[in-house]
XYZ file of C-alpha atoms in Angstrom:
527
model
C 120.802 17.149 46.212
C 119.448 16.915 42.687
C 119.019 19.998 40.570
C 115.188 19.898 40.759
C 115.380 19.645 44.570
C 117.886 22.514 44.740
C 115.720 24.677 42.522
C 112.692 23.947 44.702
C 114.610 24.867 47.890
C 115.813 28.149 46.404
C 112.298 28.993 45.266
C 110.894 28.268 48.753
C 113.557 30.504 50.360
C 112.732 33.315 47.958
C 109.043 32.964 48.747
C 109.755 33.023 52.488
C 111.965 36.092 52.128
C 109.301 37.868 50.099
C 106.706 37.019 52.740
C 108.938 38.319 55.576
C 109.797 41.506 53.708
C 106.103 42.143 53.008
C 105.185 41.673 56.687
C 108.017 43.941 57.826
C 107.008 46.567 55.315
C 103.390 46.405 56.490
C 104.467 46.785 60.141
C 106.721 49.719 59.205
C 103.902 51.412 57.321
C 101.504 50.896 60.241
C 104.078 52.221 62.748
C 104.691 55.238 60.543
C 100.961 55.870 60.336
C 100.505 55.698 64.121
C 103.448 58.038 64.590
C 102.013 60.461 62.026
C 98.640 60.335 63.749
C 100.264 61.037 67.116
C 102.333 63.939 65.765
C 99.300 65.328 63.942
C 97.140 65.178 67.062
C 99.817 66.903 69.152
C 100.248 69.570 66.476
C 96.493 70.183 66.311
C 96.337 70.379 70.116
C 99.193 72.894 70.272
C 97.720 75.024 67.506
C 94.258 74.937 69.077
C 95.741 75.862 72.485
C 97.222 79.000 70.943
C 94.083 79.840 68.931
C 91.828 79.316 71.965
C 94.072 81.584 74.007
C 93.921 84.313 71.340
C 90.117 84.093 71.094
C 89.661 84.334 74.875
C 92.299 87.046 75.261
C 90.744 89.439 72.805
C 92.082 92.966 73.233
C 93.083 92.831 76.909
C 96.670 92.937 78.167
C 98.638 89.719 78.408
C 101.297 87.683 76.604
C 100.892 87.760 72.811
C 100.916 83.942 72.846
C 101.531 81.097 75.275
C 105.315 80.841 75.385
C 105.038 77.450 77.112
C 102.377 75.483 75.201
C 99.558 73.950 77.260
C 101.075 74.546 80.706
C 101.622 78.297 80.281
C 103.594 79.964 83.113
C 102.827 77.072 85.479
C 106.365 76.717 86.822
C 106.614 80.442 87.622
C 103.267 80.255 89.378
C 104.572 77.652 91.808
C 106.708 80.407 93.333
C 104.488 83.516 93.068
C 106.185 86.879 93.490
C 104.482 90.072 94.551
C 106.487 92.096 92.013
C 105.156 89.921 89.183
C 101.591 90.372 90.410
C 102.084 94.147 90.575
C 103.498 94.208 87.055
C 100.375 92.380 85.924
C 98.100 94.935 87.601
C 100.077 97.810 86.086
C 99.845 96.296 82.586
C 96.183 97.205 82.173
C 92.733 97.360 83.747
C 92.191 93.822 82.517
C 94.992 91.364 81.855
C 95.159 87.628 81.342
C 97.220 84.486 81.588
C 96.476 80.868 80.666
C 97.686 77.905 82.738
C 96.782 74.389 81.628
C 93.027 74.457 80.985
C 92.434 77.587 83.064
C 92.092 80.965 81.379
C 92.570 83.642 84.023
C 91.439 87.256 83.749
C 92.730 89.757 86.317
C 90.889 93.009 87.057
C 93.105 95.650 88.649
C 90.924 98.748 89.145
C 88.609 99.543 92.019
C 85.482 99.841 89.880
C 86.082 96.612 87.981
C 86.861 94.784 91.223
C 83.613 96.030 92.783
C 81.636 95.132 89.658
C 82.881 91.538 89.806
C 82.409 91.195 93.571
C 78.818 92.380 93.207
C 77.839 90.216 90.232
C 76.480 86.909 91.605
C 74.476 86.507 88.393
C 77.702 86.076 86.420
C 80.301 84.750 88.874
C 80.707 82.672 91.995
C 83.674 82.151 94.351
C 85.883 79.279 93.259
C 88.979 79.610 95.476
C 91.003 76.990 93.524
C 90.060 73.772 91.716
C 90.990 71.491 94.575
C 89.208 73.575 97.236
C 85.899 71.791 96.678
C 87.580 68.477 97.489
C 89.380 69.786 100.566
C 86.568 71.929 102.015
C 83.974 69.359 100.773
C 81.359 69.927 98.043
C 78.556 70.242 100.617
C 80.208 73.238 102.273
C 78.073 76.384 102.426
C 80.722 78.568 100.745
C 80.085 76.712 97.492
C 76.346 77.322 97.581
C 74.960 79.850 95.141
C 71.954 82.158 94.887
C 69.135 81.888 97.452
C 70.666 78.846 99.155
C 73.812 80.864 99.912
C 71.855 83.954 101.008
C 69.676 81.958 103.406
C 72.662 80.138 104.887
C 74.530 83.412 105.290
C 71.593 85.044 107.059
C 71.682 82.240 109.567
C 75.375 82.918 110.246
C 75.287 86.719 110.411
C 74.035 86.614 113.996
C 77.215 84.863 115.103
C 79.399 87.888 114.329
C 77.407 90.839 115.643
C 78.946 93.008 118.367
C 76.588 91.446 120.881
C 77.748 87.959 119.938
C 81.411 88.960 119.794
C 81.188 90.385 123.308
C 80.509 86.850 124.556
C 83.795 85.575 123.101
C 86.062 88.335 124.460
C 86.733 86.926 127.962
C 88.095 83.658 126.574
C 90.073 85.570 123.942
C 91.710 87.649 126.671
C 92.786 84.445 128.428
C 94.434 83.231 125.220
C 96.251 86.560 124.742
C 97.550 86.503 128.323
C 98.786 82.935 127.921
C 100.603 83.668 124.673
C 102.231 86.814 126.006
C 103.920 84.614 128.598
C 104.723 82.011 125.973
C 106.361 84.564 123.655
C 108.458 85.966 126.513
C 109.609 82.483 127.555
C 110.360 81.567 123.961
C 112.532 84.690 123.671
C 114.197 84.025 127.003
C 115.352 80.593 125.837
C 117.144 82.369 122.990
C 118.716 84.951 125.368
C 116.265 87.523 123.973
C 118.047 87.506 120.630
C 115.650 88.074 117.700
C 114.364 84.889 116.080
C 111.734 83.954 113.529
C 108.186 84.437 114.898
C 106.238 83.604 111.740
C 105.053 80.245 113.087
C 104.278 81.649 116.552
C 102.080 84.332 115.013
C 100.188 81.678 113.076
C 99.731 79.660 116.267
C 98.401 82.509 118.419
C 95.916 83.548 115.725
C 94.797 79.952 115.274
C 94.349 79.651 119.048
C 92.344 82.898 119.192
C 90.111 81.778 116.329
C 89.522 78.272 117.665
C 88.833 79.576 121.162
C 86.238 81.915 119.670
C 84.732 79.218 117.469
C 84.860 76.182 119.769
C 85.377 77.561 123.292
C 86.512 75.013 125.878
C 85.258 72.100 123.774
C 88.612 72.019 122.022
C 91.773 71.142 123.940
C 95.126 72.931 123.883
C 96.739 69.896 122.271
C 94.106 69.893 119.522
C 94.585 73.633 118.956
C 98.354 73.178 118.693
C 97.951 70.236 116.323
C 95.606 72.149 114.026
C 97.831 75.250 114.147
C 100.908 73.196 113.246
C 99.197 71.272 110.455
C 97.146 74.111 108.980
C 100.211 75.159 107.034
C 99.525 72.064 104.898
C 96.003 73.274 104.074
C 97.385 76.645 103.024
C 99.935 74.979 100.761
C 97.224 72.774 99.228
C 95.033 75.785 98.430
C 97.661 77.935 96.736
C 96.343 79.728 93.660
C 98.166 77.344 91.330
C 98.387 73.712 92.344
C 97.982 70.274 90.830
C 94.182 69.775 90.657
C 94.174 66.006 91.309
C 94.726 64.688 94.834
C 97.547 62.148 94.617
C 99.136 60.438 97.654
C 101.863 62.403 99.411
C 101.290 65.592 97.389
C 100.472 69.015 98.879
C 96.782 68.511 98.167
C 96.782 65.055 99.767
C 98.346 66.352 102.994
C 95.962 69.325 102.951
C 92.856 67.173 102.632
C 94.035 64.824 105.368
C 94.600 67.787 107.703
C 91.212 69.330 106.876
C 89.379 66.024 107.464
C 91.080 65.565 110.842
C 90.218 69.117 111.937
C 86.582 68.760 110.875
C 86.343 65.515 112.839
C 87.397 67.459 115.955
C 84.855 70.193 115.172
C 82.053 67.607 114.853
C 82.743 66.459 118.402
C 82.802 70.082 119.602
C 79.475 70.756 117.879
C 77.765 67.925 119.735
C 79.113 69.173 123.071
C 77.855 72.673 122.242
C 74.383 71.295 121.489
C 74.365 69.409 124.791
C 75.530 72.511 126.689
C 72.798 74.752 125.256
C 70.103 72.076 125.675
C 71.032 71.901 129.362
C 70.435 75.652 129.728
C 74.062 76.792 129.413
C 75.012 80.285 128.250
C 76.850 80.734 124.938
C 80.550 81.591 125.183
C 81.696 80.673 121.651
C 80.446 80.675 118.058
C 79.234 77.072 118.222
C 77.266 77.836 121.392
C 75.735 80.932 119.810
C 74.723 78.974 116.700
C 73.196 76.157 118.755
C 71.357 78.724 120.907
C 69.827 80.343 117.811
C 68.648 76.926 116.596
C 67.403 75.962 120.046
C 65.444 79.195 120.612
C 63.957 79.144 117.104
C 62.019 75.991 117.920
C 59.713 77.979 120.188
C 59.209 80.933 117.814
C 57.657 81.334 114.397
C 58.784 84.761 113.159
C 60.525 85.054 109.769
C 63.999 85.449 111.290
C 63.645 82.422 113.535
C 62.473 80.268 110.648
C 65.994 80.459 109.251
C 67.107 78.345 112.195
C 64.253 75.863 112.284
C 66.356 73.345 110.444
C 68.633 71.470 112.813
C 72.098 71.813 111.324
C 74.013 68.560 111.673
C 77.344 68.284 113.458
C 78.948 67.678 110.066
C 77.454 70.877 108.627
C 78.545 72.892 111.648
C 82.053 71.429 111.457
C 82.346 72.310 107.757
C 81.154 75.865 108.371
C 83.545 76.365 111.275
C 86.408 75.047 109.171
C 85.602 77.650 106.504
C 85.663 80.314 109.234
C 89.147 79.098 110.096
C 90.078 78.970 106.404
C 88.851 82.537 105.940
C 90.612 83.843 109.032
C 93.797 81.878 109.608
C 96.090 82.998 106.804
C 94.662 86.499 106.590
C 94.820 87.133 110.347
C 98.318 85.605 110.598
C 99.425 87.953 107.836
C 97.930 90.948 109.651
C 99.591 89.913 112.923
C 103.051 89.674 111.327
C 102.812 93.059 109.637
C 101.173 94.773 112.623
C 103.842 93.707 115.119
C 106.647 94.512 112.676
C 105.265 97.932 111.755
C 104.529 99.000 115.333
C 107.891 97.746 116.641
C 109.714 99.678 113.908
C 107.884 102.909 114.822
C 108.423 103.646 118.548
C 106.306 106.808 118.351
C 103.283 104.783 117.232
C 103.896 102.143 119.906
C 104.073 104.848 122.572
C 100.763 106.378 121.444
C 99.096 102.966 121.611
C 100.408 102.445 125.157
C 99.191 105.846 126.277
C 95.739 105.215 124.812
C 95.521 101.753 126.391
C 96.165 103.209 129.833
C 93.772 106.115 129.226
C 90.783 103.974 128.175
C 91.331 101.844 131.287
C 91.635 104.903 133.536
C 94.993 103.452 134.627
C 93.144 100.485 136.137
C 94.861 97.334 134.845
C 92.074 95.139 136.240
C 89.658 96.523 133.648
C 88.457 93.557 131.545
C 88.275 93.719 127.776
C 84.814 94.656 126.538
C 83.369 95.861 123.257
C 82.786 99.272 124.840
C 86.428 99.489 125.930
C 87.700 98.547 122.475
C 85.464 101.142 120.823
C 87.284 103.813 122.838
C 90.654 102.745 121.379
C 90.475 105.274 118.541
C 94.170 105.479 117.753
C 94.770 101.742 118.149
C 91.966 101.064 115.682
C 93.444 103.591 113.229
C 96.779 101.732 113.376
C 95.034 98.429 112.634
C 93.044 99.914 109.772
C 96.153 101.506 108.260
C 97.993 98.177 108.499
C 95.142 96.513 106.604
C 95.368 99.198 103.916
C 99.171 99.320 103.763
C 99.619 95.538 103.687
C 96.218 94.030 102.814
C 96.448 90.301 103.621
C 94.299 89.250 100.660
C 95.544 90.551 97.304
C 93.038 88.875 95.011
C 89.794 86.874 95.213
C 89.282 84.128 92.580
C 85.841 83.778 90.991
C 84.642 81.508 88.187
C 82.466 82.870 85.366
C 79.071 81.122 85.303
C 77.942 82.715 82.047
C 79.477 85.174 79.587
C 80.190 88.323 81.598
C 80.558 91.759 79.931
C 83.171 92.964 82.406
C 83.911 96.125 80.423
C 82.513 97.770 77.260
C 85.334 96.188 75.269
C 85.663 92.763 76.862
C 83.419 89.834 77.771
C 84.865 87.150 80.045
C 84.118 83.663 78.654
C 82.148 81.087 80.600
C 84.405 78.881 82.709
C 87.205 81.438 82.940
C 88.675 82.369 86.297
C 87.994 86.044 86.961
C 90.072 87.660 89.704
C 89.281 91.085 91.172
C 92.388 92.635 92.725
C 92.126 94.550 96.014
C 95.628 96.000 96.448
C 95.504 98.826 93.822
C 92.293 100.313 95.263
C 93.943 100.466 98.690
C 97.007 102.239 97.280
C 95.176 104.738 95.098
C 97.090 108.062 95.443
C 93.941 110.032 94.637
C 92.346 108.715 97.820
C 95.339 107.895 100.024
C 98.016 110.575 99.839
C 101.494 109.018 99.826
C 99.939 105.527 99.687
C 103.243 103.729 100.287
C 103.745 105.518 103.618
C 102.275 104.212 106.872
C 100.106 107.034 108.279
C 97.487 105.995 110.895
C 96.228 109.580 111.182
C 94.801 109.377 107.654
C 91.847 107.530 109.251
C 90.679 110.411 111.435
C 86.893 110.615 111.246
C 85.763 112.743 108.327
C 89.057 112.460 106.463
C 89.285 111.740 102.741
C 90.426 108.175 103.443
C 87.657 107.421 105.937
C 85.005 108.715 103.526
C 86.267 106.702 100.534
C 84.087 103.666 101.266
C 84.350 102.324 97.714
C 88.129 101.940 98.012
C 87.946 100.013 101.285
C 88.025 96.536 99.733
C 90.034 94.777 102.449
C 87.052 92.576 103.275
C 85.550 92.579 99.796
C 81.999 93.726 99.055
C 78.755 92.338 97.702
C 76.996 89.089 98.690
C 80.252 87.390 99.742
C 81.639 90.249 101.847
C 83.645 88.874 104.771
C 81.445 87.879 107.722
C 84.241 88.453 110.208
C 85.364 92.025 109.556
C 84.077 93.322 112.909
C 85.597 90.274 114.604
C 88.998 91.076 113.054
C 89.050 94.700 114.194
C 87.957 93.825 117.729
C 90.373 90.900 118.074
C 93.388 92.868 116.893
C 92.630 95.892 119.052
C 92.580 93.532 122.029
C 95.726 91.730 120.861
C 98.052 94.660 120.088
C 96.698 96.645 123.041
C 97.610 94.029 125.633
C 100.952 93.185 124.042
C 101.857 96.886 123.936
C 101.083 97.250 127.642
C 102.658 94.101 129.027
C 105.562 93.336 126.687
C 108.510 95.154 125.196
C 108.733 93.723 121.686
C 111.574 94.428 119.288
C 111.897 93.722 115.584
C 115.152 93.013 113.797
C 115.101 94.837 110.461
C 116.648 92.840 107.618
C 116.940 93.587 103.879
C 113.875 91.375 103.380
C 111.659 92.808 106.147
C 109.695 95.102 103.836
C 109.730 92.680 100.918
C 106.482 90.798 100.407
C 106.272 86.999 100.349
C 103.101 85.565 98.810
C 101.888 82.433 100.571
C 98.119 82.431 100.039
C 98.185 85.811 101.795
C 101.238 88.072 102.229
C 104.011 88.000 104.845
C 107.361 89.695 105.440
C 109.873 87.855 103.286
C 112.258 87.283 106.195
C 109.489 85.571 108.248
C 109.506 88.218 111.013
C 112.462 88.362 113.426
C 111.208 89.400 116.885
C 111.998 89.226 120.597
C 109.718 89.812 123.605
C 110.435 90.856 127.192
C 108.123 91.509 130.141
C 107.117 95.123 130.726
C 105.462 96.849 133.670
C 102.505 98.808 132.216
C 102.633 101.443 134.984
C 106.360 102.190 135.178
C 107.388 101.006 131.728
C 110.195 99.009 133.344
C 111.427 96.102 131.214
C 112.517 92.922 132.990
C 114.159 89.689 131.877
């Protein structure tokens, strides 16, 4: 190669190298810029998350800052502990926590809880984010204002004492069947104590569905719903992933809810056909269809509430919310009631004596509302169980507009505001020795019985529980018959009195019980 050619080649190589280095440098600068932008955005987000938390927190109790940025105490919330809840209530009248995008304010006093429960102008029930998707957006529980009031008026008639009296005969059949089932279940285990948590959930589900759907629902369907309802409970835990992804808790919960509502739609149509043919109502669906049917021939203001023909879908959604409202809470009450009574033989004996007395020693006496109203002591035991271990600890609401909860704090719009029920029910100024189980505190005219403002077991205000009379009647029937016809024992473990939070509250050891047959007259126990 000649010198001119060599010089040209070297010059070309240098030019190429310069071009490559320039391109690489440009790419490096661009990459560095994107990385800086990303880091800057994350930094701004983290700083704003902390600032936003401080602004919303104001002067109320709560962590000084979010220890875990963005997510907050999300991981701890996946395994909620009663002791942590109690520490939160004890930290101040109002306290807060922030998880992901949700700012949560917890009210722990009776008066603040009542103020929130009775403030539909500022708040509405929200359950949890995913509840709207599982219970469906069209569900009546998510209605607000006049629409909710009108809907509720149309449902109130389904839970009066007169209406409840119609459901009692079928409920008694369910109780009798499950007494035998519990005894046989114990017999297979040689009457050694075993976990009865799931059996308690099943019997309460069966009682509820029998009351709601009567004979339109089969035993297999009841068992299927009872078995699967656990998935709905898990999906509606206070803290859960808000997006329904396949094979997650929320996905299984929605699938279970949809299947149950499909069954209820079929039951609703059969109830309509039964009433149209002149049949008498024996369940909630019948009673609802009867009210709609009779309203067509009347024009008074009350009947006009029923002029609209509720669709099978609407009825199914409403009945599912009845089950949602009752299943976990009633299962919780059943577990605690059987454990408490079994552990206190003197209380069990008093219940048995009263059950025989109200029946005048006639075991053929059917369950009626009038009979249950005579069970004074039995009802006091149930009421004390509800106070001592209230199934529902807290009720989540969402703030619709800025809410001056206290003179020193205004809850921001969009925040979750949670009135707590437990402290009011353990107030030592109203309930002497609140951590002791004392049924006699409910004697008529006593300090406890007169403290109506503290009795928040079923809430208060426009969303007060529709089924409170139903609960008291059902459980008087349930514990009364079991006390007469079975000898039930509870195995006390170190975890028996510890509280497990699973939507509602349960004994942490899942309730170890055994059941044997008992002769109500002689008291003889047989295997």
